[in-house]
């Protein structure tokens, strides 16, 4: 048993100390062997559970899930701190500098007309910051770890902002029908991918979140399944 001072109220620094204790001599065998890669999925799952708490408008659960995500941030930071590469203050320093740099209308002399211009400026500043020299660079920078529907949607948005012409809804519906007919061919997987990509494009033009739409249909299916099972 480690020597630890119990408290009535703990801070972020206490969280960092507890993770170090768990990782250190006499700590937890499971925590001691974890790596960035081994807990990668944990971070994703905790983020989704946080989103679910937001969707449910549940403040108590929201606090708990925020804590679980914060634990993941703390754990990944401690892993790097052990190698001497960064601390939590370094992480905070980086995001603070990013926020100041990308909000020149707040911390600088830039004037904006509204949220649309804020987002446009944000993207331009991000391209400079990330040394993205072409529109293709911005598309490739979209995280591959995103859910496929969201990744497709984000890539399409960036392509449109770069001036890439978008098919109208009628053309997209015709394209969907063509891909459906191609599903029985030799390249069924490619046809399905193109069908989904076109469906995301159509959803985006109609301001529908494809992930939300698919989840709602899945929920209805579960409800209908439950009724039939009963």
PDB file of C-alpha atoms in Angstrom:
ATOM      1  CA  UNK A   1       0.000   0.000   0.000  1.00  0.00           C
ATOM      2  CA  UNK A   2       1.415   3.397  -0.985  1.00  0.00           C
ATOM      3  CA  UNK A   3       1.608   6.321   1.391  1.00  0.00           C
ATOM      4  CA  UNK A   4      -0.982   8.837   0.224  1.00  0.00           C
ATOM      5  CA  UNK A   5      -2.697  11.819   1.852  1.00  0.00           C
ATOM      6  CA  UNK A   6      -6.441  11.484   1.353  1.00  0.00           C
ATOM      7  CA  UNK A   7      -8.417  14.695   0.777  1.00  0.00           C
ATOM      8  CA  UNK A   8     -11.980  15.957   0.746  1.00  0.00           C
ATOM      9  CA  UNK A   9     -11.354  17.713  -2.566  1.00  0.00           C
ATOM     10  CA  UNK A  10      -8.847  16.898  -5.301  1.00  0.00           C
ATOM     11  CA  UNK A  11      -7.398  19.089  -8.072  1.00  0.00           C
ATOM     12  CA  UNK A  12      -5.974  18.449 -11.518  1.00  0.00           C
ATOM     13  CA  UNK A  13      -2.510  18.298  -9.950  1.00  0.00           C
ATOM     14  CA  UNK A  14      -3.768  15.557  -7.612  1.00  0.00           C
ATOM     15  CA  UNK A  15      -4.969  13.636 -10.684  1.00  0.00           C
ATOM     16  CA  UNK A  16      -1.511  13.848 -12.225  1.00  0.00           C
ATOM     17  CA  UNK A  17       0.062  12.678  -8.937  1.00  0.00           C
ATOM     18  CA  UNK A  18      -2.336   9.722  -8.667  1.00  0.00           C
ATOM     19  CA  UNK A  19      -1.567   8.597 -12.227  1.00  0.00           C
ATOM     20  CA  UNK A  20       2.161   8.779 -11.428  1.00  0.00           C
ATOM     21  CA  UNK A  21       1.580   6.678  -8.295  1.00  0.00           C
ATOM     22  CA  UNK A  22      -0.357   4.097 -10.311  1.00  0.00           C
ATOM     23  CA  UNK A  23       2.476   3.957 -12.853  1.00  0.00           C
ATOM     24  CA  UNK A  24       5.260   3.907 -10.230  1.00  0.00           C
ATOM     25  CA  UNK A  25       6.798   1.255  -7.953  1.00  0.00           C
ATOM     26  CA  UNK A  26       4.147  -0.360  -5.785  1.00  0.00           C
ATOM     27  CA  UNK A  27       1.435   0.943  -8.096  1.00  0.00           C
ATOM     28  CA  UNK A  28      -1.048  -0.894 -10.302  1.00  0.00           C
ATOM     29  CA  UNK A  29       0.345  -3.700 -12.528  1.00  0.00           C
ATOM     30  CA  UNK A  30      -2.181  -2.847 -15.263  1.00  0.00           C
ATOM     31  CA  UNK A  31      -1.401   0.886 -15.310  1.00  0.00           C
ATOM     32  CA  UNK A  32       2.336   0.214 -15.251  1.00  0.00           C
ATOM     33  CA  UNK A  33       2.338  -1.597 -18.596  1.00  0.00           C
ATOM     34  CA  UNK A  34       0.085   0.718 -20.591  1.00  0.00           C
ATOM     35  CA  UNK A  35       1.287   2.690 -23.622  1.00  0.00           C
ATOM     36  CA  UNK A  36      -0.212   5.348 -25.883  1.00  0.00           C
ATOM     37  CA  UNK A  37      -1.236   2.589 -28.280  1.00  0.00           C
ATOM     38  CA  UNK A  38      -2.761   0.261 -25.677  1.00  0.00           C
ATOM     39  CA  UNK A  39      -5.110   2.951 -24.296  1.00  0.00           C
ATOM     40  CA  UNK A  40      -5.824   4.616 -27.640  1.00  0.00           C
ATOM     41  CA  UNK A  41      -9.240   2.999 -27.898  1.00  0.00           C
ATOM     42  CA  UNK A  42     -10.055   3.946 -24.289  1.00  0.00           C
ATOM     43  CA  UNK A  43      -9.743   7.611 -25.212  1.00  0.00           C
ATOM     44  CA  UNK A  44     -12.129   7.190 -28.139  1.00  0.00           C
ATOM     45  CA  UNK A  45     -14.670   5.288 -26.049  1.00  0.00           C
ATOM     46  CA  UNK A  46     -14.554   7.866 -23.250  1.00  0.00           C
ATOM     47  CA  UNK A  47     -15.033  10.679 -25.768  1.00  0.00           C
ATOM     48  CA  UNK A  48     -18.137   8.953 -27.164  1.00  0.00           C
ATOM     49  CA  UNK A  49     -19.524   8.410 -23.664  1.00  0.00           C
ATOM     50  CA  UNK A  50     -19.017  12.133 -23.033  1.00  0.00           C
ATOM     51  CA  UNK A  51     -20.947  12.938 -26.220  1.00  0.00           C
ATOM     52  CA  UNK A  52     -23.769  10.660 -25.038  1.00  0.00           C
ATOM     53  CA  UNK A  53     -23.928  12.541 -21.724  1.00  0.00           C
ATOM     54  CA  UNK A  54     -24.203  15.794 -23.687  1.00  0.00           C
ATOM     55  CA  UNK A  55     -26.995  14.341 -25.829  1.00  0.00           C
ATOM     56  CA  UNK A  56     -28.869  13.260 -22.712  1.00  0.00           C
ATOM     57  CA  UNK A  57     -28.561  16.719 -21.093  1.00  0.00           C
ATOM     58  CA  UNK A  58     -27.344  15.025 -17.921  1.00  0.00           C
ATOM     59  CA  UNK A  59     -25.039  17.385 -15.935  1.00  0.00           C
ATOM     60  CA  UNK A  60     -24.083  14.783 -13.302  1.00  0.00           C
ATOM     61  CA  UNK A  61     -23.105  12.236 -15.943  1.00  0.00           C
ATOM     62  CA  UNK A  62     -21.417  15.011 -17.942  1.00  0.00           C
ATOM     63  CA  UNK A  63     -19.126  15.778 -14.987  1.00  0.00           C
ATOM     64  CA  UNK A  64     -18.245  12.106 -14.631  1.00  0.00           C
ATOM     65  CA  UNK A  65     -17.514  11.649 -18.342  1.00  0.00           C
ATOM     66  CA  UNK A  66     -15.471  14.853 -18.493  1.00  0.00           C
ATOM     67  CA  UNK A  67     -13.431  13.377 -15.657  1.00  0.00           C
ATOM     68  CA  UNK A  68     -12.885  10.162 -17.609  1.00  0.00           C
ATOM     69  CA  UNK A  69     -11.673  12.132 -20.648  1.00  0.00           C
ATOM     70  CA  UNK A  70      -9.450  14.250 -18.387  1.00  0.00           C
ATOM     71  CA  UNK A  71      -7.973  11.033 -16.984  1.00  0.00           C
ATOM     72  CA  UNK A  72      -7.036   9.986 -20.506  1.00  0.00           C
ATOM     73  CA  UNK A  73      -5.340  13.361 -21.080  1.00  0.00           C
ATOM     74  CA  UNK A  74      -3.496  12.992 -17.770  1.00  0.00           C
ATOM     75  CA  UNK A  75      -2.413   9.425 -18.527  1.00  0.00           C
ATOM     76  CA  UNK A  76      -1.064  10.221 -21.995  1.00  0.00           C
ATOM     77  CA  UNK A  77       0.748  13.254 -20.585  1.00  0.00           C
ATOM     78  CA  UNK A  78       2.337  11.235 -17.767  1.00  0.00           C
ATOM     79  CA  UNK A  79       3.568   8.692 -20.326  1.00  0.00           C
ATOM     80  CA  UNK A  80       5.432  11.504 -22.081  1.00  0.00           C
ATOM     81  CA  UNK A  81       6.515  13.135 -18.820  1.00  0.00           C
ATOM     82  CA  UNK A  82       8.234   9.877 -17.886  1.00  0.00           C
ATOM     83  CA  UNK A  83      10.341  10.251 -21.042  1.00  0.00           C
ATOM     84  CA  UNK A  84      11.071  13.909 -20.249  1.00  0.00           C
ATOM     85  CA  UNK A  85       9.341  15.141 -23.412  1.00  0.00           C
ATOM     86  CA  UNK A  86       6.424  17.141 -21.968  1.00  0.00           C
ATOM     87  CA  UNK A  87       4.391  18.054 -18.897  1.00  0.00           C
ATOM     88  CA  UNK A  88       0.758  19.005 -18.469  1.00  0.00           C
ATOM     89  CA  UNK A  89       1.883  22.646 -18.356  1.00  0.00           C
ATOM     90  CA  UNK A  90       3.517  22.141 -21.773  1.00  0.00           C
ATOM     91  CA  UNK A  91       0.204  20.792 -23.093  1.00  0.00           C
ATOM     92  CA  UNK A  92      -1.673  23.772 -21.628  1.00  0.00           C
ATOM     93  CA  UNK A  93       0.944  26.187 -22.971  1.00  0.00           C
ATOM     94  CA  UNK A  94       0.539  24.804 -26.480  1.00  0.00           C
ATOM     95  CA  UNK A  95      -3.246  25.059 -26.563  1.00  0.00           C
ATOM     96  CA  UNK A  96      -3.221  28.544 -24.994  1.00  0.00           C
ATOM     97  CA  UNK A  97      -0.822  29.802 -27.665  1.00  0.00           C
ATOM     98  CA  UNK A  98      -2.995  28.199 -30.347  1.00  0.00           C
ATOM     99  CA  UNK A  99      -6.143  29.892 -29.007  1.00  0.00           C
ATOM    100  CA  UNK A 100      -4.465  33.288 -28.873  1.00  0.00           C
ATOM    101  CA  UNK A 101      -2.998  32.880 -32.383  1.00  0.00           C
ATOM    102  CA  UNK A 102      -6.293  31.737 -33.925  1.00  0.00           C
ATOM    103  CA  UNK A 103      -8.368  34.487 -32.297  1.00  0.00           C
ATOM    104  CA  UNK A 104      -6.736  37.671 -33.645  1.00  0.00           C
ATOM    105  CA  UNK A 105     -10.183  39.334 -33.516  1.00  0.00           C
ATOM    106  CA  UNK A 106     -10.043  38.943 -29.722  1.00  0.00           C
ATOM    107  CA  UNK A 107      -6.329  39.180 -28.884  1.00  0.00           C
ATOM    108  CA  UNK A 108      -5.241  41.296 -31.864  1.00  0.00           C
ATOM    109  CA  UNK A 109      -6.428  44.077 -34.150  1.00  0.00           C
ATOM    110  CA  UNK A 110      -8.443  41.997 -36.650  1.00  0.00           C
ATOM    111  CA  UNK A 111     -12.113  42.897 -37.131  1.00  0.00           C
ATOM    112  CA  UNK A 112     -14.693  40.272 -38.142  1.00  0.00           C
ATOM    113  CA  UNK A 113     -18.292  40.554 -39.274  1.00  0.00           C
ATOM    114  CA  UNK A 114     -19.523  37.353 -37.610  1.00  0.00           C
ATOM    115  CA  UNK A 115     -19.005  33.661 -37.007  1.00  0.00           C
ATOM    116  CA  UNK A 116     -18.562  32.799 -40.706  1.00  0.00           C
ATOM    117  CA  UNK A 117     -15.553  35.095 -41.011  1.00  0.00           C
ATOM    118  CA  UNK A 118     -14.185  33.770 -37.722  1.00  0.00           C
ATOM    119  CA  UNK A 119     -14.221  30.218 -39.147  1.00  0.00           C
ATOM    120  CA  UNK A 120     -12.680  31.343 -42.443  1.00  0.00           C
ATOM    121  CA  UNK A 121      -9.847  33.120 -40.638  1.00  0.00           C
ATOM    122  CA  UNK A 122      -9.373  30.111 -38.346  1.00  0.00           C
ATOM    123  CA  UNK A 123      -8.830  27.830 -41.342  1.00  0.00           C
ATOM    124  CA  UNK A 124      -6.394  30.253 -42.979  1.00  0.00           C
ATOM    125  CA  UNK A 125      -4.378  30.608 -39.773  1.00  0.00           C
ATOM    126  CA  UNK A 126      -4.413  26.830 -39.304  1.00  0.00           C
ATOM    127  CA  UNK A 127      -3.029  26.315 -42.820  1.00  0.00           C
ATOM    128  CA  UNK A 128      -0.139  28.673 -42.064  1.00  0.00           C
ATOM    129  CA  UNK A 129       0.456  27.078 -38.675  1.00  0.00           C
ATOM    130  CA  UNK A 130       0.446  23.529 -40.087  1.00  0.00           C
ATOM    131  CA  UNK A 131       2.414  24.528 -43.201  1.00  0.00           C
ATOM    132  CA  UNK A 132      -0.389  23.339 -45.471  1.00  0.00           C
ATOM    133  CA  UNK A 133       0.589  24.697 -48.883  1.00  0.00           C
ATOM    134  CA  UNK A 134      -2.294  23.334 -50.952  1.00  0.00           C
ATOM    135  CA  UNK A 135      -5.981  22.506 -50.656  1.00  0.00           C
ATOM    136  CA  UNK A 136      -5.067  18.818 -50.963  1.00  0.00           C
ATOM    137  CA  UNK A 137      -2.881  19.209 -47.869  1.00  0.00           C
ATOM    138  CA  UNK A 138      -5.899  20.411 -45.875  1.00  0.00           C
ATOM    139  CA  UNK A 139      -7.923  17.393 -47.030  1.00  0.00           C
ATOM    140  CA  UNK A 140      -5.164  14.953 -46.097  1.00  0.00           C
ATOM    141  CA  UNK A 141      -4.917  16.607 -42.670  1.00  0.00           C
ATOM    142  CA  UNK A 142      -8.438  15.476 -41.756  1.00  0.00           C
ATOM    143  CA  UNK A 143      -7.917  12.734 -39.158  1.00  0.00           C
ATOM    144  CA  UNK A 144      -8.287   9.212 -40.533  1.00  0.00           C
ATOM    145  CA  UNK A 145      -9.369   8.063 -37.063  1.00  0.00           C
ATOM    146  CA  UNK A 146     -12.641   9.981 -37.394  1.00  0.00           C
ATOM    147  CA  UNK A 147     -15.795   7.928 -38.023  1.00  0.00           C
ATOM    148  CA  UNK A 148     -15.883   7.394 -41.796  1.00  0.00           C
ATOM    149  CA  UNK A 149     -19.103   9.360 -42.345  1.00  0.00           C
ATOM    150  CA  UNK A 150     -17.777  12.395 -40.452  1.00  0.00           C
ATOM    151  CA  UNK A 151     -14.405  12.179 -42.204  1.00  0.00           C
ATOM    152  CA  UNK A 152     -16.108  12.133 -45.607  1.00  0.00           C
ATOM    153  CA  UNK A 153     -18.297  15.076 -44.616  1.00  0.00           C
ATOM    154  CA  UNK A 154     -15.328  17.122 -43.392  1.00  0.00           C
ATOM    155  CA  UNK A 155     -13.273  16.371 -46.514  1.00  0.00           C
ATOM    156  CA  UNK A 156     -16.201  17.412 -48.724  1.00  0.00           C
ATOM    157  CA  UNK A 157     -16.636  20.682 -46.811  1.00  0.00           C
ATOM    158  CA  UNK A 158     -12.968  21.550 -47.172  1.00  0.00           C
ATOM    159  CA  UNK A 159     -13.016  20.664 -50.877  1.00  0.00           C
ATOM    160  CA  UNK A 160     -16.028  22.930 -51.415  1.00  0.00           C
ATOM    161  CA  UNK A 161     -14.334  25.810 -49.574  1.00  0.00           C
ATOM    162  CA  UNK A 162     -11.342  25.332 -51.860  1.00  0.00           C
ATOM    163  CA  UNK A 163     -13.602  25.868 -54.899  1.00  0.00           C
ATOM    164  CA  UNK A 164     -14.227  22.239 -55.863  1.00  0.00           C
ATOM    165  CA  UNK A 165     -17.549  22.111 -57.728  1.00  0.00           C
ATOM    166  CA  UNK A 166     -20.271  20.100 -56.001  1.00  0.00           C
ATOM    167  CA  UNK A 167     -23.023  18.127 -57.788  1.00  0.00           C
ATOM    168  CA  UNK A 168     -26.560  19.323 -57.123  1.00  0.00           C
ATOM    169  CA  UNK A 169     -29.038  17.151 -55.144  1.00  0.00           C
ATOM    170  CA  UNK A 170     -30.685  15.802 -58.316  1.00  0.00           C
ATOM    171  CA  UNK A 171     -27.328  14.681 -59.720  1.00  0.00           C
ATOM    172  CA  UNK A 172     -26.411  13.136 -56.381  1.00  0.00           C
ATOM    173  CA  UNK A 173     -29.632  11.105 -56.285  1.00  0.00           C
ATOM    174  CA  UNK A 174     -28.921   9.835 -59.784  1.00  0.00           C
ATOM    175  CA  UNK A 175     -25.379   8.972 -58.689  1.00  0.00           C
ATOM    176  CA  UNK A 176     -26.751   7.048 -55.698  1.00  0.00           C
ATOM    177  CA  UNK A 177     -28.991   4.995 -58.002  1.00  0.00           C
ATOM    178  CA  UNK A 178     -26.015   4.154 -60.247  1.00  0.00           C
ATOM    179  CA  UNK A 179     -23.938   2.995 -57.291  1.00  0.00           C
ATOM    180  CA  UNK A 180     -26.807   0.827 -56.015  1.00  0.00           C
ATOM    181  CA  UNK A 181     -26.901  -0.930 -59.398  1.00  0.00           C
ATOM    182  CA  UNK A 182     -23.142  -1.447 -59.259  1.00  0.00           C
ATOM    183  CA  UNK A 183     -23.224  -3.237 -55.890  1.00  0.00           C
ATOM    184  CA  UNK A 184     -23.650  -6.633 -57.566  1.00  0.00           C
ATOM    185  CA  UNK A 185     -20.560  -6.167 -59.716  1.00  0.00           C
ATOM    186  CA  UNK A 186     -16.970  -7.259 -59.115  1.00  0.00           C
ATOM    187  CA  UNK A 187     -16.103  -4.012 -57.331  1.00  0.00           C
ATOM    188  CA  UNK A 188     -18.949  -4.145 -54.838  1.00  0.00           C
ATOM    189  CA  UNK A 189     -16.874  -2.698 -51.988  1.00  0.00           C
ATOM    190  CA  UNK A 190     -15.802   0.297 -54.066  1.00  0.00           C
ATOM    191  CA  UNK A 191     -19.388   0.827 -55.257  1.00  0.00           C
ATOM    192  CA  UNK A 192     -20.634   0.766 -51.669  1.00  0.00           C
ATOM    193  CA  UNK A 193     -17.965   3.255 -50.622  1.00  0.00           C
ATOM    194  CA  UNK A 194     -18.908   5.594 -53.461  1.00  0.00           C
ATOM    195  CA  UNK A 195     -22.588   5.201 -52.582  1.00  0.00           C
ATOM    196  CA  UNK A 196     -21.919   6.166 -48.955  1.00  0.00           C
ATOM    197  CA  UNK A 197     -19.701   9.075 -50.027  1.00  0.00           C
ATOM    198  CA  UNK A 198     -22.470  10.388 -52.292  1.00  0.00           C
ATOM    199  CA  UNK A 199     -25.040   9.887 -49.514  1.00  0.00           C
ATOM    200  CA  UNK A 200     -22.883  11.945 -47.144  1.00  0.00           C
ATOM    201  CA  UNK A 201     -22.615  14.666 -49.784  1.00  0.00           C
ATOM    202  CA  UNK A 202     -26.404  14.728 -50.188  1.00  0.00           C
ATOM    203  CA  UNK A 203     -26.899  14.817 -46.399  1.00  0.00           C
ATOM    204  CA  UNK A 204     -24.398  17.670 -46.085  1.00  0.00           C
ATOM    205  CA  UNK A 205     -26.178  19.735 -48.744  1.00  0.00           C
ATOM    206  CA  UNK A 206     -29.433  19.231 -46.869  1.00  0.00           C
ATOM    207  CA  UNK A 207     -27.715  20.131 -43.574  1.00  0.00           C
ATOM    208  CA  UNK A 208     -28.248  16.669 -42.118  1.00  0.00           C
ATOM    209  CA  UNK A 209     -25.578  15.102 -39.900  1.00  0.00           C
ATOM    210  CA  UNK A 210     -25.067  11.629 -41.429  1.00  0.00           C
ATOM    211  CA  UNK A 211     -23.889  10.112 -38.141  1.00  0.00           C
ATOM    212  CA  UNK A 212     -26.966  11.417 -36.311  1.00  0.00           C
ATOM    213  CA  UNK A 213     -29.273  10.280 -39.107  1.00  0.00           C
ATOM    214  CA  UNK A 214     -27.857   6.744 -39.139  1.00  0.00           C
ATOM    215  CA  UNK A 215     -27.958   6.504 -35.339  1.00  0.00           C
ATOM    216  CA  UNK A 216     -31.610   7.572 -35.285  1.00  0.00           C
ATOM    217  CA  UNK A 217     -32.508   4.881 -37.820  1.00  0.00           C
ATOM    218  CA  UNK A 218     -30.529   2.317 -35.818  1.00  0.00           C
ATOM    219  CA  UNK A 219     -32.379   3.316 -32.638  1.00  0.00           C
ATOM    220  CA  UNK A 220     -35.717   2.919 -34.427  1.00  0.00           C
ATOM    221  CA  UNK A 221     -34.642  -0.506 -35.686  1.00  0.00           C
ATOM    222  CA  UNK A 222     -33.785  -1.577 -32.130  1.00  0.00           C
ATOM    223  CA  UNK A 223     -37.192  -0.342 -30.959  1.00  0.00           C
ATOM    224  CA  UNK A 224     -38.992  -2.262 -33.704  1.00  0.00           C
ATOM    225  CA  UNK A 225     -36.890  -5.348 -33.011  1.00  0.00           C
ATOM    226  CA  UNK A 226     -37.828  -5.190 -29.326  1.00  0.00           C
ATOM    227  CA  UNK A 227     -41.527  -4.995 -30.217  1.00  0.00           C
ATOM    228  CA  UNK A 228     -41.325  -7.963 -32.574  1.00  0.00           C
ATOM    229  CA  UNK A 229     -39.351  -9.989 -30.059  1.00  0.00           C
ATOM    230  CA  UNK A 230     -41.997  -9.300 -27.402  1.00  0.00           C
TER     231      UNK A 230
END
